[in-house]
Amino acid sequence: MAACDVRDVAFPTNRAPFVANDMGSTGQPARIACLALALALVRMLQSSRHIPPRMCEAAPGPRACKIHQRGMLMTDTISHHVLDETPLASLQHQGRLLNAVFRGHTNAPRRIGFRGELALRFGPRLADEARPPELSCEQVMAVANVNDPHLSFFAGWLLSFEYLRDVAEVLGNALSARGKYFLFCDNVDLSRRYQVPYNGAVFYVLPIVESTVYNEMLELLHLEKSELKRKDTAGKLDAVADAAILFDLPFDTISYAEGLEAMGPVRNPNENRPV
């Protein structure tokens, strides 16, 4: 069989179908094999442009990840360069933004969002061995605007109220007096809601009733879950953040020390788990 020369093949464009030059009469196996090889090459090159959603974070540099969902083509851009223009950058560089459900541009202009887990404490590290954090703030929802040094909205779940201090210390200068920060704590009385000033910011501290931070925020902000179902992850985050930023319902104000005295016992999360 003659060697296949790709120069004999006209590669497809967006408007032209795939054709082979000078195919001649039928019954030319070499030409047919060359055509099949070229087709396979083109398909391979085209498929290499698509990156599965879960591979986006591993792709080097700014990359747009195209995702088909419900028949619509959406773009979720994850750019570490853009993260560097928000307070999320230092958290990312410290390896604290874990298990991301979403990280990148939202649908609002110049807004960067994150949904996932915020690592609060790390255990001792041996060589290059990666270990899960000893303590985390889970179910985190957060947004920041490009070139704004502060988080405008943050919400998360804590096993105990006492870990509010860890959240405040980890977020540090990313907190501000004008930001809206919500912490749902497992050991806060179900009938109580507090405002806790800490390091220049005010945290809204609430019990966890609706099982997830997302559901709790919808309930608190009077957002209809059915109206958000058709939105993508970025759109849902925008809706919650927009309403949270406008939230101004006053709760009882207590100090962090008073909260420690009022909190209940810390539940063992591993209790009753199968061995």
Tab-separated table of N, CA and C in Angstrom, residues 80 83-84 87-97:
chain	number	residue	atom	x	y	z
A	80	HIS	N	-6.792	31.857	37.092
A	80	HIS	CA	-6.018	32.194	38.278
A	80	HIS	C	-5.533	33.643	38.206
A	83	LEU	N	-8.321	35.600	39.636
A	83	LEU	CA	-8.376	35.375	41.075
A	83	LEU	C	-7.356	36.248	41.791
A	84	ASP	N	-6.232	36.505	41.140
A	84	ASP	CA	-5.187	37.318	41.758
A	84	ASP	C	-5.626	38.755	41.982
A	87	PRO	N	-9.529	39.049	46.838
A	87	PRO	CA	-8.995	38.467	48.076
A	87	PRO	C	-9.017	36.947	48.085
A	88	LEU	N	-9.650	36.335	47.097
A	88	LEU	CA	-9.631	34.877	47.006
A	88	LEU	C	-8.248	34.361	46.615
A	89	ALA	N	-7.413	35.252	46.071
A	89	ALA	CA	-6.100	34.838	45.588
A	89	ALA	C	-5.227	34.258	46.689
A	90	SER	N	-5.113	34.975	47.815
A	90	SER	CA	-4.244	34.498	48.890
A	90	SER	C	-4.749	33.181	49.460
A	91	LEU	N	-6.066	33.020	49.529
A	91	LEU	CA	-6.633	31.759	50.014
A	91	LEU	C	-6.307	30.626	49.046
A	92	GLN	N	-6.363	30.930	47.755
A	92	GLN	CA	-6.016	29.931	46.749
A	92	GLN	C	-4.541	29.554	46.847
A	93	HIS	N	-3.673	30.539	47.003
A	93	HIS	CA	-2.239	30.283	47.070
A	93	HIS	C	-1.860	29.514	48.331
A	94	GLN	N	-2.633	29.678	49.387
A	94	GLN	CA	-2.388	28.939	50.625
A	94	GLN	C	-2.976	27.535	50.591
A	95	GLY	N	-3.651	27.206	49.517
A	95	GLY	CA	-4.260	25.887	49.402
A	95	GLY	C	-5.485	25.710	50.270
A	96	ARG	N	-6.201	26.807	50.526
A	96	ARG	CA	-7.358	26.738	51.430
A	96	ARG	C	-8.691	26.573	50.701
A	97	LEU	N	-8.738	26.816	49.420
A	97	LEU	CA	-9.982	26.670	48.670
A	97	LEU	C	-10.053	25.254	48.123
